[in-house]
mmCIF file of C-alpha atoms and ligand atoms in Angstrom:
data_model
loop_
_atom_site.group_PDB
_atom_site.id
_atom_site.type_symbol
_atom_site.label_atom_id
_atom_site.label_comp_id
_atom_site.label_asym_id
_atom_site.label_seq_id
_atom_site.Cartn_x
_atom_site.Cartn_y
_atom_site.Cartn_z
ATOM 1 C CA MET A 34 17.418 149.128 -46.215
ATOM 2 C CA ASN A 35 14.254 148.427 -44.266
ATOM 3 C CA LEU A 36 10.770 148.702 -45.718
ATOM 4 C CA LEU A 37 7.309 147.534 -44.718
ATOM 5 C CA ILE A 38 4.751 146.957 -47.448
ATOM 6 C CA LYS A 39 1.168 146.762 -46.245
ATOM 7 C CA ASN A 40 -2.025 145.383 -47.767
ATOM 8 C CA ALA A 41 -0.570 143.830 -50.864
ATOM 9 C CA ARG A 42 -1.926 141.086 -53.019
ATOM 10 C CA VAL A 43 1.242 139.005 -52.840
ATOM 11 C CA ILE A 44 1.882 136.838 -55.858
ATOM 12 C CA ASP A 45 4.831 134.719 -56.858
ATOM 13 C CA SER A 46 5.137 131.382 -58.629
ATOM 14 C CA LEU A 47 3.662 129.524 -55.646
ATOM 15 C CA GLN A 48 1.495 131.916 -53.635
ATOM 16 C CA ASP A 49 -1.385 134.338 -54.030
ATOM 17 C CA PHE A 50 -2.666 135.936 -50.822
ATOM 18 C CA ASN A 51 -3.359 139.303 -49.215
ATOM 19 C CA GLY A 52 -0.800 140.406 -46.670
ATOM 20 C CA ASP A 53 2.295 142.366 -45.745
ATOM 21 C CA ILE A 54 5.986 142.066 -46.535
ATOM 22 C CA TYR A 55 8.807 143.284 -44.331
ATOM 23 C CA ILE A 56 12.265 143.866 -45.788
ATOM 24 C CA GLU A 57 15.212 144.268 -43.393
ATOM 25 C CA ASN A 58 18.776 145.061 -44.430
ATOM 26 C CA GLY A 59 17.836 144.500 -48.050
ATOM 27 C CA LEU A 60 16.432 140.995 -47.556
ATOM 28 C CA ILE A 61 12.866 139.779 -47.120
ATOM 29 C CA LYS A 62 12.536 139.162 -43.406
ATOM 30 C CA GLU A 63 8.848 138.414 -42.874
ATOM 31 C CA VAL A 64 5.823 137.712 -45.022
ATOM 32 C CA GLY A 65 2.442 137.488 -43.357
ATOM 33 C CA LEU A 66 -0.654 139.129 -41.986
ATOM 34 C CA ASN A 67 -0.841 142.303 -39.930
ATOM 35 C CA LEU A 68 2.883 142.953 -39.696
ATOM 36 C CA ASN A 69 3.610 146.103 -37.748
ATOM 37 C CA LYS A 70 7.003 147.738 -37.245
ATOM 38 C CA GLU A 71 7.870 150.961 -35.537
ATOM 39 C CA ASP A 72 9.972 153.684 -37.147
ATOM 40 C CA ILE A 73 10.194 151.852 -40.438
ATOM 41 C CA GLU A 74 9.416 153.331 -43.831
ATOM 42 C CA THR A 75 5.985 151.944 -44.641
ATOM 43 C CA ILE A 76 3.989 151.939 -47.851
ATOM 44 C CA ASP A 77 0.356 150.967 -48.158
ATOM 45 C CA VAL A 78 -0.267 149.348 -51.520
ATOM 46 C CA LYS A 79 -3.921 148.412 -51.121
ATOM 47 C CA GLY A 80 -5.407 147.470 -54.469
ATOM 48 C CA SER A 81 -2.032 146.629 -56.009
ATOM 49 C CA VAL A 82 -0.265 143.399 -56.738
ATOM 50 C CA VAL A 83 3.233 142.800 -55.400
ATOM 51 C CA MET A 84 5.393 140.313 -57.260
ATOM 52 C CA PRO A 85 9.084 139.449 -57.140
ATOM 53 C CA SER A 86 10.927 141.868 -59.420
ATOM 54 C CA PHE A 87 11.516 140.515 -62.916
ATOM 55 C CA ILE A 88 14.746 138.933 -64.082
ATOM 56 C CA ASP A 89 15.878 139.283 -67.690
ATOM 57 C CA THR A 90 18.101 136.516 -69.018
ATOM 58 C CA HIS A 91 18.904 138.506 -72.158
ATOM 59 C CA ALA A 92 19.646 142.187 -72.786
ATOM 60 C CA HIS A 93 22.112 144.468 -74.571
ATOM 61 C CA PHE A 94 23.273 147.586 -72.693
ATOM 62 C CA ARG A 95 25.930 148.578 -75.288
ATOM 63 C CA GLU A 96 28.611 149.684 -72.821
ATOM 64 C CA PRO A 97 31.477 149.915 -73.546
ATOM 65 C CA GLY A 98 31.713 151.298 -77.027
ATOM 66 C CA LEU A 99 28.183 151.787 -78.299
ATOM 67 C CA THR A 100 26.865 154.123 -75.631
ATOM 68 C CA TYR A 101 25.212 156.381 -78.182
ATOM 69 C CA LYS A 102 22.567 153.613 -78.302
ATOM 70 C CA GLU A 103 22.389 152.821 -74.551
ATOM 71 C CA ASP A 104 24.669 152.717 -71.533
ATOM 72 C CA ILE A 105 24.657 150.822 -68.272
ATOM 73 C CA GLU A 106 22.904 153.626 -66.443
ATOM 74 C CA THR A 107 20.109 154.177 -68.981
ATOM 75 C CA GLY A 108 19.744 150.433 -69.511
ATOM 76 C CA SER A 109 19.461 149.928 -65.753
ATOM 77 C CA ARG A 110 16.886 152.705 -65.473
ATOM 78 C CA ALA A 111 14.894 151.163 -68.303
ATOM 79 C CA ALA A 112 15.073 147.852 -66.452
ATOM 80 C CA LEU A 113 13.766 149.435 -63.252
ATOM 81 C CA ARG A 114 10.942 151.146 -65.091
ATOM 82 C CA GLY A 115 9.995 147.748 -66.488
ATOM 83 C CA GLY A 116 10.030 146.129 -63.033
ATOM 84 C CA TYR A 117 13.385 144.374 -63.471
ATOM 85 C CA THR A 118 16.198 144.235 -60.891
ATOM 86 C CA GLY A 119 18.347 141.498 -62.422
ATOM 87 C CA VAL A 120 19.611 141.501 -65.995
ATOM 88 C CA CYS A 121 21.987 139.284 -67.958
ATOM 89 C CA LEU A 122 23.984 141.310 -70.477
ATOM 90 C CA MET A 123 25.231 139.985 -73.776
ATOM 91 C CA ALA A 124 28.831 140.365 -74.873
ATOM 92 C CA ASN A 125 28.431 142.213 -78.205
ATOM 93 C CA THR A 126 29.798 145.509 -76.912
ATOM 94 C CA GLN A 127 32.783 147.313 -78.453
ATOM 95 C CA PRO A 128 35.201 145.826 -77.730
ATOM 96 C CA ILE A 129 33.439 142.491 -77.351
ATOM 97 C CA CYS A 130 33.510 141.286 -73.751
ATOM 98 C CA SER A 131 36.308 138.741 -74.138
ATOM 99 C CA SER A 132 38.716 140.234 -71.606
ATOM 100 C CA LYS A 133 38.838 140.709 -67.868
ATOM 101 C CA GLU A 134 39.256 144.403 -68.517
ATOM 102 C CA VAL A 135 35.881 144.822 -70.231
ATOM 103 C CA LEU A 136 34.171 142.519 -67.743
ATOM 104 C CA GLU A 137 35.536 144.464 -64.775
ATOM 105 C CA LYS A 138 34.555 147.790 -66.343
ATOM 106 C CA VAL A 139 30.938 146.671 -66.512
ATOM 107 C CA ARG A 140 31.049 145.366 -62.961
ATOM 108 C CA GLU A 141 32.567 148.610 -61.667
ATOM 109 C CA ARG A 142 29.813 150.611 -63.314
ATOM 110 C CA GLU A 143 27.184 148.302 -61.827
ATOM 111 C CA LYS A 144 28.747 148.809 -58.388
ATOM 112 C CA GLU A 145 28.876 152.603 -58.741
ATOM 113 C CA LEU A 146 25.279 152.851 -59.908
ATOM 114 C CA LYS A 147 23.712 150.419 -57.417
ATOM 115 C CA LEU A 148 20.592 150.219 -59.569
ATOM 116 C CA VAL A 149 20.190 146.729 -60.969
ATOM 117 C CA ASP A 150 22.124 143.489 -60.444
ATOM 118 C CA LEU A 151 23.879 142.720 -63.677
ATOM 119 C CA HIS A 152 25.347 139.587 -64.985
ATOM 120 C CA GLN A 153 27.744 140.289 -67.824
ATOM 121 C CA CYS A 154 28.379 137.395 -70.219
ATOM 122 C CA VAL A 155 31.834 136.730 -71.596
ATOM 123 C CA SER A 156 31.969 135.823 -75.295
ATOM 124 C CA VAL A 157 32.346 132.171 -76.277
ATOM 125 C CA THR A 158 34.916 133.002 -78.968
ATOM 126 C CA LYS A 159 37.528 135.712 -78.614
ATOM 127 C CA GLY A 160 36.187 138.957 -80.081
ATOM 128 C CA PHE A 161 33.443 136.884 -81.745
ATOM 129 C CA ASN A 162 36.054 135.576 -84.194
ATOM 130 C CA GLY A 163 34.304 132.214 -84.244
ATOM 131 C CA LYS A 164 37.563 130.279 -83.850
ATOM 132 C CA ASP A 165 39.475 130.936 -80.685
ATOM 133 C CA ILE A 166 38.278 130.063 -77.179
ATOM 134 C CA SER A 167 41.634 130.353 -75.398
ATOM 135 C CA HIS A 168 40.570 133.586 -73.625
ATOM 136 C CA LEU A 169 38.103 131.523 -71.550
ATOM 137 C CA ASP A 170 41.035 130.231 -69.513
ATOM 138 C CA ASN A 171 41.431 133.736 -68.079
ATOM 139 C CA PHE A 172 38.078 133.368 -66.357
ATOM 140 C CA ILE A 173 38.371 130.012 -64.663
ATOM 141 C CA ASP A 174 38.926 131.622 -61.259
ATOM 142 C CA ASP A 175 36.171 134.183 -61.753
ATOM 143 C CA LYS A 176 33.649 133.365 -59.068
ATOM 144 C CA ARG A 177 30.948 135.601 -60.524
ATOM 145 C CA LEU A 178 30.990 134.429 -64.119
ATOM 146 C CA LYS A 179 27.858 132.411 -64.831
ATOM 147 C CA ALA A 180 27.278 132.481 -68.556
ATOM 148 C CA ILE A 181 29.100 132.736 -71.867
ATOM 149 C CA SER A 182 27.542 133.678 -75.188
ATOM 150 C CA ASP A 183 28.270 134.866 -78.734
ATOM 151 C CA ASP A 184 24.739 136.271 -78.920
ATOM 152 C CA GLY A 185 24.367 138.577 -81.885
ATOM 153 C CA VAL A 186 26.158 136.214 -84.239
ATOM 154 C CA GLY A 187 26.283 132.701 -82.781
ATOM 155 C CA VAL A 188 29.030 130.112 -83.031
ATOM 156 C CA MET A 189 29.150 128.678 -86.544
ATOM 157 C CA ASP A 190 31.940 126.122 -86.164
ATOM 158 C CA SER A 191 30.542 122.961 -84.562
ATOM 159 C CA GLU A 192 33.875 121.730 -83.244
ATOM 160 C CA ILE A 193 34.479 125.094 -81.570
ATOM 161 C CA MET A 194 31.022 124.971 -79.974
ATOM 162 C CA TYR A 195 31.765 121.434 -78.797
ATOM 163 C CA SER A 196 35.069 122.476 -77.212
ATOM 164 C CA ALA A 197 33.452 125.539 -75.646
ATOM 165 C CA MET A 198 30.744 123.339 -74.152
ATOM 166 C CA LEU A 199 33.346 121.021 -72.646
ATOM 167 C CA LYS A 200 35.044 124.028 -71.088
ATOM 168 C CA ALA A 201 31.740 125.451 -69.898
ATOM 169 C CA LYS A 202 30.867 122.120 -68.329
ATOM 170 C CA GLU A 203 34.233 121.946 -66.574
ATOM 171 C CA HIS A 204 33.794 125.387 -65.036
ATOM 172 C CA GLY A 205 30.059 125.324 -64.427
ATOM 173 C CA TRP A 206 29.159 128.035 -66.947
ATOM 174 C CA VAL A 207 25.919 128.175 -68.886
ATOM 175 C CA ILE A 208 26.317 128.449 -72.658
ATOM 176 C CA MET A 209 23.689 130.804 -74.074
ATOM 177 C CA SER A 210 23.085 130.029 -77.708
ATOM 178 C CA HIS A 211 21.977 132.440 -80.410
ATOM 179 C CA ALA A 212 20.959 129.716 -82.860
ATOM 180 C CA GLU A 213 21.534 130.920 -86.394
ATOM 181 C CA ASP A 214 23.334 129.151 -89.192
ATOM 182 C CA LYS A 215 24.679 132.057 -91.229
ATOM 183 C CA GLY A 216 24.761 129.898 -94.352
ATOM 184 C CA PHE A 217 20.966 130.051 -94.356
ATOM 185 C CA SER A 218 20.404 133.566 -92.977
ATOM 186 C CA GLU A 219 20.187 135.216 -96.372
ATOM 187 C CA PHE A 220 17.325 133.108 -97.635
ATOM 188 C CA ASP A 221 15.778 130.993 -94.880
ATOM 189 C CA MET A 222 15.827 132.217 -91.308
ATOM 190 C CA ARG A 223 13.679 129.275 -90.229
ATOM 191 C CA ILE A 224 16.209 126.674 -91.315
ATOM 192 C CA ALA A 225 18.945 128.921 -89.872
ATOM 193 C CA GLU A 226 17.409 128.706 -86.394
ATOM 194 C CA ASN A 227 16.229 125.125 -86.568
ATOM 195 C CA ILE A 228 19.462 123.548 -87.720
ATOM 196 C CA MET A 229 21.562 125.306 -85.073
ATOM 197 C CA THR A 230 19.039 124.442 -82.382
ATOM 198 C CA LEU A 231 19.342 120.768 -83.331
ATOM 199 C CA ARG A 232 23.141 120.995 -83.371
ATOM 200 C CA ASP A 233 23.384 122.686 -79.986
ATOM 201 C CA LEU A 234 20.945 120.288 -78.358
ATOM 202 C CA TYR A 235 22.957 117.401 -79.739
ATOM 203 C CA LEU A 236 26.247 118.872 -78.488
ATOM 204 C CA ALA A 237 24.749 119.551 -75.069
ATOM 205 C CA LYS A 238 23.645 115.916 -74.866
ATOM 206 C CA GLU A 239 27.139 114.772 -75.853
ATOM 207 C CA THR A 240 29.016 117.071 -73.487
ATOM 208 C CA GLY A 241 26.580 117.422 -70.603
ATOM 209 C CA ALA A 242 27.107 121.213 -70.687
ATOM 210 C CA ARG A 243 24.423 123.562 -69.390
ATOM 211 C CA LEU A 244 22.830 124.950 -72.528
ATOM 212 C CA HIS A 245 20.386 127.846 -72.599
ATOM 213 C CA MET A 246 18.677 128.497 -75.921
ATOM 214 C CA CYS A 247 18.085 132.210 -76.439
ATOM 215 C CA HIS A 248 14.965 133.723 -78.052
ATOM 216 C CA VAL A 249 13.418 130.497 -79.373
ATOM 217 C CA SER A 250 11.002 131.509 -82.101
ATOM 218 C CA THR A 251 10.008 128.626 -84.397
ATOM 219 C CA LYS A 252 7.568 125.801 -83.755
ATOM 220 C CA GLU A 253 10.214 123.322 -84.878
ATOM 221 C CA ALA A 254 12.857 124.640 -82.454
ATOM 222 C CA ILE A 255 10.299 124.395 -79.664
ATOM 223 C CA GLU A 256 9.579 120.804 -80.649
ATOM 224 C CA TYR A 257 13.293 119.884 -80.623
ATOM 225 C CA ILE A 258 13.725 121.437 -77.188
ATOM 226 C CA ARG A 259 10.602 119.730 -75.880
ATOM 227 C CA ASP A 260 11.950 116.427 -77.070
ATOM 228 C CA ALA A 261 15.470 116.980 -75.696
ATOM 229 C CA LYS A 262 14.117 117.996 -72.301
ATOM 230 C CA LYS A 263 12.419 114.610 -71.948
ATOM 231 C CA SER A 264 15.774 112.946 -71.411
ATOM 232 C CA PHE A 265 18.169 115.751 -70.471
ATOM 233 C CA SER A 266 18.001 118.180 -67.570
ATOM 234 C CA ASN A 267 20.870 120.410 -68.701
ATOM 235 C CA ILE A 268 18.762 122.415 -71.159
ATOM 236 C CA THR A 269 16.758 125.597 -70.618
ATOM 237 C CA CYS A 270 15.265 128.129 -72.991
ATOM 238 C CA GLU A 271 13.790 131.588 -73.169
ATOM 239 C CA VAL A 272 11.256 133.267 -75.432
ATOM 240 C CA THR A 273 10.831 136.998 -76.022
ATOM 241 C CA PRO A 274 7.710 139.131 -75.528
ATOM 242 C CA HIS A 275 7.771 140.061 -79.233
ATOM 243 C CA HIS A 276 7.751 136.440 -80.352
ATOM 244 C CA ILE A 277 4.717 135.870 -78.128
ATOM 245 C CA CYS A 278 2.790 138.892 -79.284
ATOM 246 C CA LEU A 279 3.590 139.686 -82.918
ATOM 247 C CA THR A 280 3.050 137.811 -86.149
ATOM 248 C CA LYS A 281 4.794 138.477 -89.426
ATOM 249 C CA ASP A 282 1.646 139.232 -91.408
ATOM 250 C CA ILE A 283 0.717 142.057 -89.030
ATOM 251 C CA ASN A 284 4.065 143.556 -88.043
ATOM 252 C CA ASP A 285 7.253 142.242 -89.573
ATOM 253 C CA TYR A 286 9.537 144.515 -87.509
ATOM 254 C CA ARG A 287 13.204 143.848 -88.176
ATOM 255 C CA VAL A 288 14.622 141.674 -85.416
ATOM 256 C CA ASN A 289 16.775 138.590 -85.255
ATOM 257 C CA PRO A 290 15.357 135.947 -85.047
ATOM 258 C CA PRO A 291 12.556 137.428 -87.131
ATOM 259 C CA ILE A 292 8.907 137.766 -86.217
ATOM 260 C CA ARG A 293 7.314 134.447 -87.175
ATOM 261 C CA GLU A 294 3.953 133.035 -88.215
ATOM 262 C CA LYS A 295 0.803 132.560 -86.143
ATOM 263 C CA GLU A 296 1.491 128.800 -85.825
ATOM 264 C CA ASP A 297 4.881 129.536 -84.302
ATOM 265 C CA VAL A 298 3.367 131.939 -81.795
ATOM 266 C CA ASN A 299 0.754 129.339 -80.861
ATOM 267 C CA GLU A 300 3.449 126.736 -80.302
ATOM 268 C CA VAL A 301 5.545 129.135 -78.209
ATOM 269 C CA ILE A 302 2.527 129.847 -75.997
ATOM 270 C CA LYS A 303 1.720 126.150 -75.721
ATOM 271 C CA ALA A 304 5.328 125.531 -74.669
ATOM 272 C CA ILE A 305 5.034 128.189 -71.978
ATOM 273 C CA LYS A 306 1.925 126.453 -70.651
ATOM 274 C CA ASP A 307 3.462 123.008 -70.528
ATOM 275 C CA GLY A 308 6.754 124.114 -68.978
ATOM 276 C CA VAL A 309 9.030 123.649 -72.003
ATOM 277 C CA VAL A 310 9.805 127.377 -71.923
ATOM 278 C CA ASP A 311 11.719 128.317 -68.795
ATOM 279 C CA CYS A 312 11.702 132.068 -68.939
ATOM 280 C CA ILE A 313 11.115 135.336 -70.739
ATOM 281 C CA GLY A 314 14.221 137.063 -72.093
ATOM 282 C CA THR A 315 13.517 140.492 -73.535
ATOM 283 C CA ASP A 316 16.467 140.671 -75.958
ATOM 284 C CA HIS A 317 16.395 144.413 -75.204
ATOM 285 C CA ALA A 318 18.351 145.686 -78.211
ATOM 286 C CA PRO A 319 18.557 149.482 -78.272
ATOM 287 C CA HIS A 320 19.373 151.218 -81.564
ATOM 288 C CA THR A 321 19.138 154.799 -82.802
ATOM 289 C CA LYS A 322 16.689 155.807 -85.490
ATOM 290 C CA GLU A 323 19.573 156.089 -87.969
ATOM 291 C CA ASP A 324 20.889 152.609 -87.130
ATOM 292 C CA LYS A 325 17.414 151.148 -87.542
ATOM 293 C CA GLU A 326 17.105 152.834 -90.923
ATOM 294 C CA LYS A 327 20.399 151.223 -91.891
ATOM 295 C CA GLY A 328 18.908 147.844 -90.976
ATOM 296 C CA SER A 329 20.091 147.083 -87.442
ATOM 297 C CA PRO A 330 17.913 144.288 -86.074
ATOM 298 C CA GLY A 331 16.226 144.417 -82.708
ATOM 299 C CA MET A 332 13.976 146.399 -80.409
ATOM 300 C CA VAL A 333 14.011 147.714 -76.878
ATOM 301 C CA GLY A 334 12.132 145.387 -74.582
ATOM 302 C CA LEU A 335 12.595 146.008 -70.888
ATOM 303 C CA GLU A 336 9.946 148.692 -70.476
ATOM 304 C CA THR A 337 7.228 146.896 -72.398
ATOM 305 C CA ALA A 338 7.791 143.262 -71.382
ATOM 306 C CA PHE A 339 5.385 143.075 -68.459
ATOM 307 C CA PRO A 340 2.322 144.679 -70.070
ATOM 308 C CA ILE A 341 2.862 142.611 -73.227
ATOM 309 C CA CYS A 342 3.261 139.317 -71.377
ATOM 310 C CA TYR A 343 0.499 140.060 -68.892
ATOM 311 C CA THR A 344 -1.961 141.025 -71.618
ATOM 312 C CA SER A 345 -1.059 138.286 -74.115
ATOM 313 C CA LEU A 346 -0.686 135.467 -71.621
ATOM 314 C CA VAL A 347 -2.634 136.161 -68.433
ATOM 315 C CA LYS A 348 -5.431 138.507 -69.399
ATOM 316 C CA SER A 349 -6.106 136.347 -72.438
ATOM 317 C CA GLY A 350 -6.571 133.370 -70.105
ATOM 318 C CA GLU A 351 -3.607 131.324 -71.334
ATOM 319 C CA ILE A 352 -1.711 131.152 -68.007
ATOM 320 C CA THR A 353 -2.059 132.253 -64.395
ATOM 321 C CA LEU A 354 -0.211 135.132 -62.794
ATOM 322 C CA ASN A 355 1.690 132.532 -60.756
ATOM 323 C CA LYS A 356 2.965 131.011 -63.968
ATOM 324 C CA LEU A 357 3.889 134.427 -65.313
ATOM 325 C CA SER A 358 5.889 135.058 -62.146
ATOM 326 C CA GLU A 359 7.663 131.755 -62.637
ATOM 327 C CA ILE A 360 8.796 132.668 -66.158
ATOM 328 C CA MET A 361 9.485 136.364 -65.533
ATOM 329 C CA SER A 362 11.185 136.018 -62.162
ATOM 330 C CA ARG A 363 11.818 132.649 -60.584
ATOM 331 C CA ASN A 364 13.311 130.640 -63.407
ATOM 332 C CA GLY A 365 15.548 133.413 -64.742
ATOM 333 C CA ALA A 366 16.898 133.944 -61.230
ATOM 334 C CA LYS A 367 17.647 130.231 -60.990
ATOM 335 C CA ILE A 368 19.454 130.183 -64.315
ATOM 336 C CA LEU A 369 21.575 133.186 -63.323
ATOM 337 C CA GLY A 370 22.112 132.036 -59.735
ATOM 338 C CA MET A 371 20.431 135.106 -58.250
ATOM 339 C CA ASN A 372 18.813 135.058 -54.798
ATOM 340 C CA LYS A 373 15.596 136.431 -56.235
ATOM 341 C CA GLY A 374 12.326 135.502 -57.830
ATOM 342 C CA ILE A 375 10.275 134.354 -54.866
ATOM 343 C CA ILE A 376 8.706 136.209 -51.960
ATOM 344 C CA SER A 377 9.941 134.415 -48.879
ATOM 345 C CA PRO A 378 12.269 135.164 -45.947
ATOM 346 C CA GLY A 379 15.955 135.234 -46.837
ATOM 347 C CA MET A 380 15.441 136.242 -50.463
ATOM 348 C CA ASP A 381 16.582 139.620 -51.809
ATOM 349 C CA GLY A 382 14.120 142.396 -51.056
ATOM 350 C CA ASP A 383 13.458 142.958 -54.754
ATOM 351 C CA LEU A 384 9.822 143.517 -55.602
ATOM 352 C CA VAL A 385 7.608 145.098 -58.198
ATOM 353 C CA ILE A 386 4.299 146.789 -57.462
ATOM 354 C CA LEU A 387 1.753 146.569 -60.240
ATOM 355 C CA ASP A 388 -1.613 147.946 -61.231
ATOM 356 C CA LEU A 389 -3.008 145.121 -63.341
ATOM 357 C CA ASP A 390 -6.169 146.911 -64.388
ATOM 358 C CA LYS A 391 -4.425 149.970 -65.704
ATOM 359 C CA LYS A 392 -4.699 150.303 -69.456
ATOM 360 C CA ILE A 393 -1.550 151.736 -70.982
ATOM 361 C CA VAL A 394 -0.621 153.014 -74.404
ATOM 362 C CA ILE A 395 3.011 152.456 -75.351
ATOM 363 C CA ASN A 396 4.754 155.778 -75.909
ATOM 364 C CA SER A 397 8.470 155.570 -76.596
ATOM 365 C CA GLU A 398 8.873 159.166 -75.429
ATOM 366 C CA ASP A 399 8.295 157.846 -71.906
ATOM 367 C CA PHE A 400 11.117 155.308 -72.138
ATOM 368 C CA HIS A 401 14.038 155.663 -69.768
ATOM 369 C CA SER A 402 16.111 153.827 -72.351
ATOM 370 C CA LYS A 403 18.083 156.060 -74.722
ATOM 371 C CA ALA A 404 16.530 154.176 -77.607
ATOM 372 C CA LYS A 405 12.997 154.337 -78.927
ATOM 373 C CA ASN A 406 13.029 151.429 -81.373
ATOM 374 C CA THR A 407 9.808 149.622 -80.626
ATOM 375 C CA PRO A 408 7.143 148.074 -82.850
ATOM 376 C CA PHE A 409 4.634 148.551 -80.019
ATOM 377 C CA GLU A 410 4.314 152.328 -80.315
ATOM 378 C CA GLY A 411 0.706 153.366 -79.758
ATOM 379 C CA MET A 412 -0.443 149.868 -78.866
ATOM 380 C CA GLU A 413 -2.648 149.276 -75.837
ATOM 381 C CA PHE A 414 -1.917 146.785 -73.104
ATOM 382 C CA TYR A 415 -2.911 146.158 -69.519
ATOM 383 C CA GLY A 416 -0.677 146.204 -66.462
ATOM 384 C CA GLU A 417 1.481 149.042 -65.248
ATOM 385 C CA VAL A 418 4.594 148.991 -63.109
ATOM 386 C CA GLN A 419 3.968 151.459 -60.304
ATOM 387 C CA MET A 420 7.102 150.878 -58.289
ATOM 388 C CA THR A 421 10.274 148.818 -58.406
ATOM 389 C CA ILE A 422 12.032 147.995 -55.173
ATOM 390 C CA LYS A 423 15.613 146.755 -55.020
ATOM 391 C CA SER A 424 17.056 145.527 -51.698
ATOM 392 C CA GLY A 425 14.306 147.400 -49.874
ATOM 393 C CA ARG A 426 14.974 150.694 -51.701
ATOM 394 C CA ILE A 427 12.340 152.206 -53.952
ATOM 395 C CA LEU A 428 14.362 152.806 -57.102
ATOM 396 C CA TYR A 429 11.542 153.484 -59.513
ATOM 397 C CA LYS A 430 8.241 155.122 -58.831
ATOM 398 C CA LYS A 431 5.722 156.091 -61.472
HETATM 399 O O1 LIG B 138 17.700 141.559 -83.112
HETATM 400 C C1 LIG B 138 18.786 141.382 -82.582
HETATM 401 N N1 LIG B 138 19.485 142.395 -82.035
HETATM 402 N N2 LIG B 138 19.294 140.153 -82.559
HETATM 403 C C2 LIG B 138 20.544 139.913 -82.134
HETATM 404 O O2 LIG B 138 20.950 138.798 -82.136
HETATM 405 C C3 LIG B 138 21.415 141.015 -81.711
HETATM 406 C C4 LIG B 138 20.634 142.152 -81.249
HETATM 407 C C5 LIG B 138 21.473 143.390 -81.096
HETATM 408 O O3 LIG B 138 22.512 143.336 -80.435
HETATM 409 O O4 LIG B 138 21.075 144.442 -81.600
HETATM 410 ZN ZN1 LIG B 139 20.462 136.691 -80.309
HETATM 411 ZN ZN1 LIG B 140 20.389 139.365 -78.089
#
């Protein structure tokens, strides 16, 4: 698809200038001043900011098996409404994504829909049984597989995690770790996260595997990662919008890892500023009202991530918009091996058009997600996604 975007304030992790962007055959072809093309669909976005679309390293779309909560189509539409065109999906579907069959089903659906580029994780242990990693051998010729994860539960057995890391290293997969020692979950969720973070960092140092720490939420875990990154380049991490914006004393919404203390939030933000945090992962976790009442942890995140991060990090003066683009687009794309996240010729024509001054009130009735589980209902933020463009096609428009 071809598209000319005129009069944009173009922002990515490296640039901030006023100009035009031309997308040809789905890829960014030219970026510059006064671009003019004949017989090409043209949009004038004067007054708006254009950024690379966002990339989510962490979401749950619930298909197959739990589609009463979300499915690949509604999850993808929620992503587009939030400005996302690339999403990494966790394996805790039903059945768990441990087989080629489930993996291919997700990929077929992605291909049929042509909405968002998905990366489906395969589980680290077979069916999340915590013991068996033999199924991973079925994926060694899979050219598209990038990441494996037992997110939702985590891998308790250290020797199994070690062996999985060796395998991941051999095949170039990223291991995404949900750090939670179940032995501590009942009474101390801080120790539960911290101890597993330490273990996984240690195992990544030993094995040289590419480790990505999911939803880092404690000041201690941040400190361990900061320290490990000083000597090892095989470690990345993500933080969620809710762990940036909420504190336990104000809104202790049920999510795993839990909402933490003010000091943790401060440390997470500090780590974003000094580059210890690589990216934002939403941990979009759709649940029905009934499931939430029964205690299911998690919240939807794709449609609220940008306004939350923009307001809490940029509008508050903590970081620049360039930095926000780095953590919402560029670095996630790098981790997932996507040709996205920067506005320059040859990259995918995936962009988001934003009105930064627009004040919005979160209303879950507006969500394109099937689920409405959000602690942000009624809260005010700045920054609205006006349009999401994927490969030069306008796939979401307010
Ligand atoms: O809050 C959470 N929800 N944490 C997880 O680890 C899993 C997720 C889910 O799948 O609902
Ligand atoms: Zn998790
Ligand atoms: Zn998750």
